[in-house]
Short mmCIF file of C-alpha atoms and ligand atoms in Angstrom, two decimals:
data_model
loop_
_atom_site.label_atom_id
_atom_site.label_comp_id
_atom_site.label_asym_id
_atom_site.label_seq_id
_atom_site.Cartn_x
_atom_site.Cartn_y
_atom_site.Cartn_z
CA MET A 1 -53.70 89.92 88.14
CA LEU A 2 -52.61 86.77 86.29
CA SER A 3 -49.80 86.97 83.82
CA LEU A 4 -48.21 84.22 81.71
CA THR A 5 -44.93 84.81 79.90
CA SER A 6 -43.69 82.36 77.24
CA VAL A 7 -45.22 79.36 78.98
CA SER A 8 -44.45 75.90 77.61
CA ALA A 9 -45.88 72.64 78.88
CA GLY A 10 -46.66 69.13 77.71
CA TYR A 11 -47.03 65.48 78.51
CA GLY A 12 -43.94 63.29 78.45
CA SER A 13 -42.13 63.87 75.14
CA PHE A 14 -45.20 65.61 73.70
CA GLN A 15 -45.22 69.40 73.83
CA ALA A 16 -48.71 70.92 73.96
CA LEU A 17 -47.99 74.61 74.62
CA PHE A 18 -45.31 76.65 72.87
CA GLY A 19 -44.41 79.93 74.56
CA VAL A 20 -47.87 81.15 75.47
CA SER A 21 -48.15 84.68 76.89
CA LEU A 22 -51.41 85.96 78.28
CA GLU A 23 -52.76 88.60 80.67
CA VAL A 24 -55.85 88.50 82.86
CA PRO A 25 -56.35 91.93 84.46
CA GLN A 26 -57.99 92.29 87.87
CA GLY A 27 -61.79 92.25 87.72
CA GLU A 28 -62.00 91.27 84.05
CA ALA A 29 -63.22 88.16 82.30
CA VAL A 30 -60.97 86.73 79.62
CA GLY A 31 -61.90 84.00 77.16
CA VAL A 32 -59.71 81.45 75.41
CA ILE A 33 -61.09 79.84 72.27
CA GLY A 34 -59.61 77.36 69.86
CA PRO A 35 -60.22 74.05 68.11
CA ASN A 36 -60.15 70.63 69.78
CA GLY A 37 -56.66 69.64 70.82
CA ALA A 38 -55.34 73.20 70.67
CA GLY A 39 -54.05 72.99 74.24
CA LYS A 40 -56.77 74.99 76.03
CA THR A 41 -57.17 72.44 78.82
CA THR A 42 -53.41 72.10 79.07
CA LEU A 43 -53.20 75.87 79.54
CA MET A 44 -55.70 75.75 82.41
CA ARG A 45 -53.91 72.80 83.98
CA VAL A 46 -50.53 74.47 83.92
CA ILE A 47 -51.96 77.60 85.52
CA SER A 48 -53.59 75.64 88.34
CA GLY A 49 -50.52 73.48 88.87
CA LEU A 50 -51.97 70.15 87.76
CA ILE A 51 -49.12 69.73 85.31
CA PRO A 52 -45.63 71.18 85.66
CA LEU A 53 -44.51 74.35 83.99
CA ARG A 54 -41.66 73.53 81.60
CA GLU A 55 -40.59 76.98 80.58
CA GLY A 56 -41.70 80.55 81.11
CA ALA A 57 -43.24 82.32 84.07
CA VAL A 58 -46.62 82.58 85.76
CA THR A 59 -47.26 85.45 88.16
CA LEU A 60 -50.29 86.19 90.29
CA ASP A 61 -50.51 89.77 91.57
CA GLY A 62 -46.85 90.10 90.69
CA GLN A 63 -45.78 87.08 92.72
CA PRO A 64 -44.18 84.21 90.80
CA VAL A 65 -46.38 81.13 91.25
CA GLY A 66 -45.28 79.04 88.26
CA GLY A 67 -44.46 75.43 89.08
CA LEU A 68 -46.26 75.31 92.43
CA PRO A 69 -48.25 72.09 92.92
CA ALA A 70 -52.03 72.38 92.57
CA HIS A 71 -52.78 72.38 96.28
CA ARG A 72 -50.50 75.38 96.79
CA MET A 73 -52.14 77.28 93.92
CA VAL A 74 -55.50 77.08 95.67
CA GLU A 75 -53.91 78.71 98.71
CA GLN A 76 -52.74 81.51 96.40
CA GLY A 77 -56.33 82.17 95.35
CA ILE A 78 -56.70 80.27 92.08
CA ALA A 79 -59.71 77.96 91.73
CA HIS A 80 -60.18 75.70 88.72
CA VAL A 81 -63.48 74.28 87.46
CA PRO A 82 -62.07 71.36 85.46
CA GLU A 83 -63.15 70.08 82.07
CA ASN A 84 -66.02 67.57 82.42
CA ARG A 85 -66.76 68.90 85.92
CA ARG A 86 -65.03 66.01 87.70
CA LEU A 87 -67.34 66.05 90.72
CA PHE A 88 -66.86 63.49 93.48
CA ALA A 89 -69.85 61.56 92.23
CA ARG A 90 -70.49 59.41 95.29
CA LEU A 91 -70.12 62.27 97.76
CA SER A 92 -73.13 64.41 98.59
CA VAL A 93 -73.49 67.87 97.07
CA GLU A 94 -72.65 69.42 100.41
CA ASP A 95 -69.54 67.24 100.85
CA ASN A 96 -68.39 68.36 97.40
CA LEU A 97 -68.80 71.95 98.55
CA ARG A 98 -67.12 71.19 101.86
CA ILE A 99 -64.02 69.78 100.18
CA GLY A 100 -63.94 72.92 98.05
CA ALA A 101 -63.32 74.80 101.31
CA TYR A 102 -60.41 72.58 102.33
CA VAL A 103 -57.70 75.25 102.47
CA PRO A 104 -57.32 76.84 105.93
CA GLN A 105 -58.39 80.35 104.95
CA ALA A 106 -61.60 78.93 103.40
CA ARG A 107 -62.39 76.59 106.32
CA ARG A 108 -62.61 79.52 108.66
CA ARG A 109 -65.30 81.11 106.50
CA PHE A 110 -67.08 77.89 105.59
CA THR A 111 -70.53 78.90 106.85
CA GLU A 112 -70.64 82.24 105.05
CA GLN A 113 -69.18 80.82 101.85
CA LEU A 114 -71.75 78.02 101.89
CA ALA A 115 -74.57 80.53 102.38
CA TRP A 116 -73.17 82.58 99.49
CA VAL A 117 -72.93 79.58 97.15
CA TYR A 118 -76.42 78.39 98.10
CA GLY A 119 -77.63 81.94 97.43
CA LEU A 120 -76.09 81.79 93.93
CA PHE A 121 -77.43 78.27 93.31
CA PRO A 122 -80.60 77.63 95.34
CA ARG A 123 -81.00 74.33 93.47
CA LEU A 124 -77.89 72.99 95.17
CA LYS A 125 -79.38 73.73 98.56
CA ASP A 126 -82.47 71.65 97.71
CA ARG A 127 -80.19 68.79 96.69
CA ARG A 128 -77.55 69.11 99.38
CA GLU A 129 -77.87 65.53 100.69
CA GLN A 130 -78.00 63.95 97.25
CA ALA A 131 -74.98 62.16 95.71
CA ALA A 132 -73.44 64.61 93.23
CA GLY A 133 -73.41 61.93 90.52
CA THR A 134 -77.22 61.84 90.51
CA LEU A 135 -77.61 65.53 89.62
CA SER A 136 -78.65 66.66 86.15
CA GLY A 137 -75.91 67.98 83.87
CA GLY A 138 -76.75 71.62 84.59
CA GLU A 139 -76.92 71.02 88.32
CA GLN A 140 -73.58 69.22 88.19
CA GLN A 141 -72.03 72.24 86.52
CA MET A 142 -73.48 74.46 89.25
CA CYS A 143 -72.01 72.12 91.84
CA ALA A 144 -68.60 72.18 90.15
CA ILE A 145 -68.62 75.97 90.02
CA GLY A 146 -69.91 76.18 93.60
CA ARG A 147 -67.17 73.82 94.76
CA ALA A 148 -64.53 76.07 93.18
CA LEU A 149 -66.10 79.20 94.69
CA MET A 150 -66.00 77.67 98.19
CA SER A 151 -62.24 78.34 98.38
CA LYS A 152 -63.01 82.06 98.05
CA PRO A 153 -60.71 82.49 95.06
CA LYS A 154 -59.41 85.70 93.50
CA LEU A 155 -59.23 84.07 90.09
CA LEU A 156 -61.64 81.49 88.71
CA LEU A 157 -60.54 79.23 85.85
CA MET A 158 -63.40 77.59 83.93
CA ASP A 159 -62.77 74.91 81.33
CA GLU A 160 -65.73 74.56 78.96
CA PRO A 161 -68.47 75.02 81.54
CA SER A 162 -71.17 74.78 78.85
CA ALA A 163 -69.95 71.51 77.30
CA GLY A 164 -72.54 68.76 77.04
CA LEU A 165 -75.45 70.88 78.23
CA ALA A 166 -78.81 71.54 76.55
CA PRO A 167 -79.07 74.97 74.82
CA LEU A 168 -81.34 76.39 77.52
CA VAL A 169 -78.91 75.30 80.24
CA VAL A 170 -75.98 76.70 78.25
CA ALA A 171 -77.65 80.10 78.37
CA GLN A 172 -78.04 79.72 82.14
CA VAL A 173 -74.36 78.89 82.53
CA PHE A 174 -73.33 82.07 80.71
CA GLU A 175 -75.74 84.05 82.84
CA LEU A 176 -73.98 82.56 85.82
CA VAL A 177 -70.59 83.64 84.55
CA GLN A 178 -71.92 87.17 84.47
CA ARG A 179 -73.23 86.93 88.01
CA ILE A 180 -69.88 85.63 89.21
CA ARG A 181 -68.18 88.58 87.53
CA ALA A 182 -70.61 90.91 89.22
CA GLU A 183 -69.42 89.47 92.52
CA GLY A 184 -66.00 90.92 91.74
CA LEU A 185 -64.18 87.76 90.69
CA THR A 186 -61.64 87.67 87.91
CA VAL A 187 -62.41 84.93 85.39
CA LEU A 188 -60.44 83.03 82.75
CA ILE A 189 -62.77 80.89 80.69
CA VAL A 190 -62.18 78.34 77.92
CA GLU A 191 -65.15 77.84 75.62
CA GLN A 192 -66.22 76.28 72.33
CA ASN A 193 -69.45 78.30 72.33
CA VAL A 194 -67.59 81.20 70.79
CA GLN A 195 -70.51 83.50 70.13
CA GLN A 196 -71.88 83.22 73.65
CA VAL A 197 -68.55 83.49 75.43
CA LEU A 198 -67.67 86.65 73.54
CA ASP A 199 -70.82 88.21 75.00
CA VAL A 200 -69.60 87.71 78.58
CA VAL A 201 -65.84 88.37 78.37
CA ASP A 202 -63.91 91.62 78.02
CA ARG A 203 -61.01 90.17 76.10
CA ALA A 204 -60.20 86.98 74.26
CA TYR A 205 -57.33 84.87 72.96
CA LEU A 206 -57.31 82.42 70.10
CA LEU A 207 -55.17 79.34 70.78
CA GLU A 208 -54.23 77.05 67.91
CA VAL A 209 -51.78 74.12 68.10
CA GLY A 210 -50.32 75.35 71.34
CA SER A 211 -49.68 78.98 70.36
CA ILE A 212 -51.64 82.22 70.72
CA LYS A 213 -52.72 83.24 67.22
CA LEU A 214 -54.84 86.25 68.06
CA ALA A 215 -55.55 88.49 71.04
CA GLY A 216 -58.00 91.34 71.40
CA SER A 217 -61.12 92.76 72.95
CA SER A 218 -64.30 90.76 72.60
CA ALA A 219 -65.65 93.43 70.23
CA GLU A 220 -62.60 92.99 68.00
CA PHE A 221 -63.06 89.22 68.04
CA LYS A 222 -66.71 89.53 67.08
CA GLU A 223 -65.79 91.64 64.08
CA ASN A 224 -62.77 89.64 62.98
CA SER A 225 -63.67 87.92 59.72
CA PHE A 226 -61.43 84.89 60.37
CA ILE A 227 -63.05 84.30 63.78
CA ARG A 228 -66.50 84.83 62.33
CA ARG A 229 -65.90 82.37 59.51
CA SER A 230 -63.96 79.66 61.36
CA TYR A 231 -65.41 79.78 64.86
CA MET A 232 -68.84 81.35 64.65
CA GLY A 233 -70.05 79.82 61.41
CA LEU A 234 -71.02 83.20 60.04
CA MET B 1 -82.11 25.29 119.87
CA ASP B 2 -78.88 23.70 121.10
CA PRO B 3 -77.12 26.19 123.41
CA TYR B 4 -73.79 25.24 121.83
CA LEU B 5 -75.11 26.36 118.44
CA ILE B 6 -76.30 29.64 119.94
CA GLU B 7 -72.88 30.04 121.52
CA ALA B 8 -71.26 29.36 118.16
CA ILE B 9 -73.43 32.01 116.50
CA ILE B 10 -72.65 34.53 119.21
CA ASN B 11 -68.96 33.77 118.99
CA GLY B 12 -69.21 34.24 115.24
CA ILE B 13 -70.67 37.70 115.73
CA LEU B 14 -67.99 38.54 118.27
CA LEU B 15 -65.19 37.35 115.96
CA GLY B 16 -66.73 39.45 113.18
CA GLY B 17 -66.04 42.63 115.15
CA VAL B 18 -62.25 42.20 115.03
CA LEU B 19 -62.24 40.99 111.43
CA ALA B 20 -64.35 44.02 110.50
CA LEU B 21 -61.77 46.34 112.03
CA LEU B 22 -59.01 44.80 109.91
CA ALA B 23 -61.17 44.73 106.79
CA LEU B 24 -61.88 48.45 107.31
CA GLY B 25 -58.17 49.22 107.60
CA LEU B 26 -57.23 47.27 104.51
CA ASN B 27 -60.11 48.68 102.46
CA LEU B 28 -59.34 52.21 103.57
CA ILE B 29 -55.74 51.90 102.41
CA PHE B 30 -56.71 50.23 99.16
CA GLY B 31 -59.45 52.77 98.44
CA VAL B 32 -57.20 55.77 99.01
CA ILE B 33 -53.73 54.63 97.96
CA ASP B 34 -54.79 51.91 95.50
CA VAL B 35 -52.25 49.47 96.90
CA VAL B 36 -53.08 46.24 98.74
CA TRP B 37 -51.06 45.85 101.91
CA ILE B 38 -50.39 42.11 101.62
CA ALA B 39 -48.46 42.28 104.90
CA TYR B 40 -51.35 43.82 106.85
CA ALA B 41 -51.85 40.81 109.14
CA ASP B 42 -48.12 40.76 109.83
CA ILE B 43 -48.24 44.38 110.89
CA VAL B 44 -50.88 43.23 113.39
CA MET B 45 -48.38 40.57 114.48
CA CYS B 46 -45.82 43.33 115.16
CA GLY B 47 -48.43 45.04 117.31
CA MET B 48 -48.99 41.89 119.32
CA TYR B 49 -45.24 41.64 120.02
CA VAL B 50 -45.19 45.28 121.10
CA ILE B 51 -47.99 44.49 123.54
CA TYR B 52 -46.28 41.33 124.78
CA PHE B 53 -43.00 43.08 125.49
CA LEU B 54 -44.42 46.27 126.98
CA TYR B 55 -46.87 44.44 129.21
CA VAL B 56 -45.04 41.23 130.15
CA GLU B 57 -41.37 42.26 129.99
CA TYR B 58 -41.61 45.90 131.05
CA GLY B 59 -44.68 45.65 133.27
CA ILE B 60 -46.44 48.66 131.79
CA PRO B 61 -50.15 48.72 132.72
CA LEU B 62 -52.36 47.11 130.08
CA PRO B 63 -54.39 50.19 129.03
CA LEU B 64 -51.22 52.23 128.58
CA THR B 65 -49.61 49.33 126.74
CA CYS B 66 -52.55 49.26 124.34
CA LEU B 67 -52.32 53.00 123.65
CA MET B 68 -48.58 52.71 123.05
CA ALA B 69 -49.11 49.75 120.73
CA ILE B 70 -51.72 51.63 118.70
CA ALA B 71 -49.45 54.67 118.43
CA SER B 72 -46.37 52.66 117.48
CA ILE B 73 -48.20 50.62 114.85
CA ALA B 74 -49.69 53.83 113.43
CA ALA B 75 -46.09 55.06 113.15
CA LEU B 76 -45.12 51.75 111.55
CA GLY B 77 -47.90 52.33 109.00
CA VAL B 78 -46.33 55.67 108.07
CA VAL B 79 -42.88 54.09 107.80
CA VAL B 80 -44.23 51.30 105.59
CA HIS B 81 -45.80 53.91 103.34
CA LEU B 82 -42.69 56.05 103.10
CA LEU B 83 -40.20 53.22 102.63
CA ILE B 84 -42.15 50.65 100.66
CA ILE B 85 -45.32 52.05 99.12
CA ALA B 86 -44.30 55.58 98.08
CA PRO B 87 -41.45 54.41 95.81
CA VAL B 88 -43.77 52.02 93.90
CA LEU B 89 -46.87 54.23 93.90
CA ASN B 90 -46.84 54.64 90.13
CA SER B 91 -45.44 51.21 89.30
CA ALA B 92 -47.36 48.29 87.83
CA PRO B 93 -49.70 46.57 90.34
CA ILE B 94 -47.60 43.40 90.19
CA ASN B 95 -44.56 45.31 91.47
CA GLN B 96 -46.64 46.75 94.29
CA LEU B 97 -47.81 43.26 95.23
CA LEU B 98 -44.23 42.02 95.20
CA ALA B 99 -43.13 44.91 97.40
CA THR B 100 -45.80 44.45 100.06
CA GLY B 101 -45.55 40.65 99.73
CA GLY B 102 -41.83 40.99 100.32
CA LEU B 103 -42.61 42.95 103.45
CA LEU B 104 -44.68 39.99 104.67
CA PHE B 105 -41.72 37.62 104.43
CA PHE B 106 -39.41 40.23 105.88
CA LEU B 107 -41.60 40.82 108.95
CA GLN B 108 -42.16 37.10 109.57
CA SER B 109 -38.47 36.25 109.21
CA PHE B 110 -37.39 39.23 111.25
CA ALA B 111 -39.77 38.30 114.06
CA THR B 112 -38.47 34.72 113.98
CA LEU B 113 -34.90 35.96 114.14
CA LEU B 114 -35.60 38.28 117.06
CA PHE B 115 -38.08 36.29 119.10
CA GLY B 116 -37.79 32.68 117.90
CA THR B 117 -40.82 30.60 117.07
CA ASP B 118 -42.11 30.37 120.67
CA PHE B 119 -45.78 30.97 121.28
CA ARG B 120 -46.08 33.79 123.79
CA ASN B 121 -49.15 34.78 125.75
CA ILE B 122 -49.66 37.98 127.67
CA GLY B 123 -51.39 35.88 130.36
CA VAL B 124 -54.39 38.11 130.92
CA ARG B 125 -57.24 35.85 131.95
CA LEU B 126 -60.56 37.58 131.66
CA PRO B 127 -63.64 35.89 133.13
CA VAL B 128 -66.12 33.87 131.14
CA LEU B 129 -69.61 35.27 131.50
CA GLU B 130 -72.49 32.95 132.16
CA ILE B 131 -75.71 34.32 130.75
CA ALA B 132 -78.66 31.95 131.24
CA THR B 133 -77.19 28.67 129.95
CA LEU B 134 -74.64 30.34 127.66
CA TYR B 135 -70.95 30.86 128.26
CA ILE B 136 -69.54 33.95 126.59
CA SER B 137 -65.87 34.86 126.77
CA PHE B 138 -65.44 38.35 128.18
CA SER B 139 -62.34 39.00 126.08
CA ARG B 140 -64.32 38.27 122.92
CA LEU B 141 -67.10 40.53 124.07
CA ILE B 142 -64.60 43.33 124.65
CA ALA B 143 -63.03 42.66 121.27
CA PHE B 144 -66.40 42.92 119.59
CA ALA B 145 -67.43 46.09 121.43
CA VAL B 146 -64.11 47.83 120.83
CA GLY B 147 -64.18 46.70 117.20
CA LEU B 148 -67.58 48.32 116.75
CA ILE B 149 -66.52 51.48 118.56
CA GLY B 150 -63.45 51.66 116.31
CA ALA B 151 -65.63 51.27 113.22
CA VAL B 152 -68.05 53.98 114.36
CA ALA B 153 -65.19 56.32 115.24
CA LEU B 154 -63.69 55.80 111.80
CA TYR B 155 -67.07 56.43 110.19
CA LEU B 156 -67.52 59.70 112.09
CA PHE B 157 -63.98 60.78 111.27
CA LEU B 158 -64.53 60.14 107.56
CA LYS B 159 -67.93 61.88 107.55
CA ARG B 160 -67.37 64.83 109.83
CA THR B 161 -63.85 66.13 109.30
CA TYR B 162 -62.17 67.89 106.39
CA ILE B 163 -59.41 65.29 106.23
CA GLY B 164 -62.03 62.52 106.33
CA THR B 165 -63.90 64.14 103.45
CA ALA B 166 -60.62 64.48 101.55
CA ILE B 167 -59.96 60.77 102.15
CA ARG B 168 -63.34 59.86 100.68
CA ALA B 169 -62.83 62.25 97.78
CA ILE B 170 -59.31 61.09 96.92
CA ALA B 171 -60.60 57.52 96.63
CA GLN B 172 -62.84 58.77 93.78
CA ASP B 173 -60.54 61.15 91.91
CA ARG B 174 -56.96 61.38 93.05
CA GLU B 175 -55.99 64.15 90.64
CA ILE B 176 -58.80 66.63 91.13
CA VAL B 177 -58.50 66.71 94.95
CA GLY B 178 -55.34 68.74 94.32
CA LEU B 179 -57.52 71.50 92.89
CA MET B 180 -59.36 71.57 96.22
CA GLY B 181 -56.11 72.35 98.02
CA VAL B 182 -55.56 68.78 99.18
CA ASP B 183 -51.95 67.60 99.31
CA GLN B 184 -52.27 63.97 98.20
CA ARG B 185 -49.03 62.87 99.85
CA ARG B 186 -50.24 64.12 103.18
CA ILE B 187 -53.54 62.25 102.84
CA TYR B 188 -51.61 59.07 102.02
CA LEU B 189 -49.61 59.45 105.22
CA VAL B 190 -52.72 60.08 107.31
CA THR B 191 -54.43 57.08 105.74
CA SER B 192 -51.42 54.85 106.39
CA ALA B 193 -51.35 56.02 109.99
CA ILE B 194 -55.05 55.25 110.42
CA GLY B 195 -54.61 51.85 108.77
CA GLY B 196 -51.72 51.20 111.15
CA ALA B 197 -53.73 52.39 114.16
CA LEU B 198 -56.56 50.02 113.25
CA ALA B 199 -54.04 47.17 112.99
CA GLY B 200 -52.63 48.20 116.39
CA LEU B 201 -56.12 48.23 117.90
CA ALA B 202 -56.84 44.78 116.44
CA ALA B 203 -53.53 43.59 117.89
CA CYS B 204 -54.71 44.65 121.37
CA LEU B 205 -57.94 42.71 120.95
CA LEU B 206 -56.26 39.63 119.50
CA ALA B 207 -53.52 39.57 122.15
CA LEU B 208 -56.24 39.05 124.75
CA GLN B 209 -57.36 35.87 123.01
CA TYR B 210 -54.40 34.36 121.16
CA ASP B 211 -50.72 33.58 121.60
CA VAL B 212 -48.38 35.64 119.49
CA HIS B 213 -45.81 33.96 117.25
CA PRO B 214 -44.06 35.09 114.05
CA HIS B 215 -46.57 33.38 111.74
CA ILE B 216 -49.82 34.34 113.44
CA GLY B 217 -50.54 36.65 110.51
CA ASN B 218 -50.97 33.59 108.31
CA THR B 219 -53.90 32.39 110.39
CA PHE B 220 -56.13 35.39 109.80
CA GLY B 221 -54.44 37.32 106.95
CA PRO B 222 -56.02 35.23 104.17
CA VAL B 223 -59.43 35.49 105.85
CA ILE B 224 -59.21 39.29 105.84
CA PHE B 225 -58.32 39.38 102.14
CA MET B 226 -61.19 37.06 101.41
CA ILE B 227 -63.52 39.36 103.33
CA CYS B 228 -62.28 42.46 101.51
CA VAL B 229 -62.63 40.89 98.08
CA LEU B 230 -66.04 39.49 98.98
CA GLY B 231 -67.26 42.90 100.10
CA GLY B 232 -65.65 44.52 97.05
CA LEU B 233 -62.08 45.81 97.44
CA GLY B 234 -62.16 49.38 98.71
CA ASN B 235 -65.85 49.13 99.70
CA MET B 236 -65.75 49.72 103.45
CA ILE B 237 -69.39 48.96 104.17
CA GLY B 238 -69.24 45.83 102.00
CA GLY B 239 -66.16 44.65 103.88
CA PHE B 240 -67.84 45.35 107.20
CA ILE B 241 -70.85 43.21 106.32
CA ALA B 242 -68.72 40.48 104.72
CA SER B 243 -66.75 40.22 107.99
CA PHE B 244 -69.87 39.04 109.76
CA ILE B 245 -70.89 36.66 106.98
CA ILE B 246 -67.48 34.97 106.97
CA SER B 247 -67.20 34.87 110.75
CA GLN B 248 -70.62 33.16 110.91
CA ILE B 249 -69.56 30.56 108.36
CA ILE B 250 -66.41 29.88 110.36
CA ALA B 251 -68.27 29.72 113.67
CA ILE B 252 -71.22 27.61 112.56
CA GLY B 253 -68.96 25.38 110.45
CA GLY B 254 -66.86 24.89 113.55
CA TYR B 255 -69.95 23.82 115.46
CA TYR B 256 -71.11 21.24 112.92
CA ALA B 257 -67.66 19.99 111.96
CA ASN B 258 -64.39 21.46 113.17
CA THR B 259 -62.43 24.68 112.80
CA GLU B 260 -60.23 23.44 109.93
CA LEU B 261 -63.23 22.37 107.93
CA SER B 262 -65.00 25.64 108.68
CA TYR B 263 -62.17 27.53 106.98
CA VAL B 264 -62.48 25.19 104.00
CA LEU B 265 -66.18 25.99 103.95
CA ALA B 266 -65.57 29.73 104.12
CA PHE B 267 -63.10 29.60 101.23
CA THR B 268 -65.43 27.39 99.20
CA PHE B 269 -68.23 29.92 99.74
CA PHE B 270 -65.78 32.62 98.67
CA ILE B 271 -64.71 30.83 95.48
CA VAL B 272 -68.29 30.08 94.46
CA LEU B 273 -69.32 33.68 95.05
CA MET B 274 -66.39 34.95 93.06
CA PHE B 275 -67.78 33.08 90.07
CA VAL B 276 -71.25 34.47 90.61
CA ARG B 277 -70.26 38.00 91.58
CA PRO B 278 -66.62 38.56 90.66
CA ARG B 279 -66.57 42.14 91.88
CA GLY B 280 -67.89 41.36 95.34
CA ILE B 281 -71.34 40.73 96.75
CA PHE B 282 -72.13 44.42 96.94
CA ALA B 283 -70.80 45.44 93.52
CA ARG B 284 -72.93 48.10 91.90
N1 LIG C 1 -52.65 63.30 79.49
C1 LIG C 1 -52.18 63.52 78.26
N2 LIG C 1 -51.15 62.80 77.80
C2 LIG C 1 -50.65 63.02 76.55
N3 LIG C 1 -51.12 63.94 75.71
C3 LIG C 1 -52.16 64.68 76.11
C4 LIG C 1 -52.75 64.52 77.40
N4 LIG C 1 -53.75 65.39 77.52
C5 LIG C 1 -53.81 66.07 76.36
N5 LIG C 1 -52.85 65.65 75.51
C6 LIG C 1 -52.58 66.19 74.17
O1 LIG C 1 -52.29 67.55 74.28
C7 LIG C 1 -52.90 68.29 73.23
C8 LIG C 1 -53.73 69.40 73.82
O2 LIG C 1 -54.78 68.83 74.58
P1 LIG C 1 -55.82 69.70 75.40
O3 LIG C 1 -56.64 68.76 76.17
O4 LIG C 1 -55.09 70.76 76.12
O5 LIG C 1 -56.68 70.33 74.21
P2 LIG C 1 -58.01 71.20 74.30
O6 LIG C 1 -57.74 72.44 73.55
O7 LIG C 1 -58.46 71.34 75.69
O8 LIG C 1 -59.02 70.30 73.47
P3 LIG C 1 -60.61 70.10 73.67
O9 LIG C 1 -61.25 71.25 72.99
O10 LIG C 1 -60.88 68.83 72.92
O11 LIG C 1 -60.87 70.01 75.12
C9 LIG C 1 -53.71 67.29 72.42
O12 LIG C 1 -52.97 66.97 71.26
C10 LIG C 1 -53.83 66.10 73.31
O13 LIG C 1 -53.85 64.91 72.54
MG1 LIG C 2 -60.12 70.77 76.72
#
């Protein structure tokens, strides 16, 4: 479904990604792991069009989409749950969800999408009138994921959805990822909780200083001694 | 109580309606685009000239004139954004101030060049209402009512529509709205058009009460900035409330002393409050 070929990107004179190639097949969940500053967020941002593509190609269902601005990427079916959630803190929960359905194809199905998201996250329904900034960390993450789902995406990008959450809530977030997969969505997820993410993805990539160092199935990653030592503390 | 004092208070409330409209426009633009339109009052001045010429020179009926003025000033708002704001959107704030400040001088000089410094009046004389022992100017009453209707309409637009929600969201996080499918440049244009339309509407209301001349913006421009800063720049509700506080100070000051002194009073109040609450009375 999503395919990156030799993608490079950066900020000003600083290059953060060096020729990254990656595949996310239809219906699968793929994880990207790597140390702080490896370029994981940059990778997500270049896919969703928040920063320009410098070199290489991005295709979605065979169509070239590389270099489109973010608002056009959403129309193509890519939704991005950004690092640190980035909710509109002073807007209500429901307004956050409403803006998630901004693109024309999503507006038409607003009512059913909203019912679907409230079905996935009943807590959000209870708090629909509340300012999003007053939610607990776990609820905010639900709201951020719900907001992304409102656009009825084909591909969901998630950047460290478990960051900053209590262990119990982290487990809930990974449960959620599985439920979203069960709904038929394709997922690309960046995580620092390596052990837990490998339990929910089919395949994984290791990104270090802007390059892919390792690719394989999640089973291969779990058995790889380097991954076990450096990223799972085993 | 002295009926003249009651009249002054009522007039203060009525004046607040128009000021609130302008404070809303300025705050909306600042909140969304993060640029202060220094020349906002002068854009209102342009609207008053449009009304004067359409109504007096071309004899177009007043309601139609008003609609045309609102539409043309909305268009002017878009032009100002495209020509002046968009190129300096990512520049230092001082450059943005210089650009919109430059527009102020440009508009005032251009109006002087075209129309001279004559004071022009559209010559619409609306009745003065006599309620009990009070005299209330009908044109002020209309200005107040229309000002409030404009504010409510804006509120509903921002609350109930997708574009309105995008406008409120972009004021909080201008990058992430892109991930929602919002084209920021388009929202900036819509916001500039709304800001212009509000200025055009205010021009209609002011043209009923005041003569137009190239420097009329100087008489109320500073007051609007004071109101916006007092309410907290970008805080629309704060600006709305501050409009009525300032208009009361001006009106009651005018009753006890005179209009000039009442402006001095209002600015003194402003300066003192800026020391006490530098981020506006309603800062969180
Ligand atoms: N806006 C920016 N301007 C300049 N450099 C940046 C910017 N954002 C990130 N970088 C740099 O790009 C590199 C990759 O950053 P990125 O945020 O993609 O890392 P990451 O893998 O997501 O890290 P983390 O695990 O801490 O989230 C880092 O060296 C970072 O300092
Ligand atoms: Mg990151």
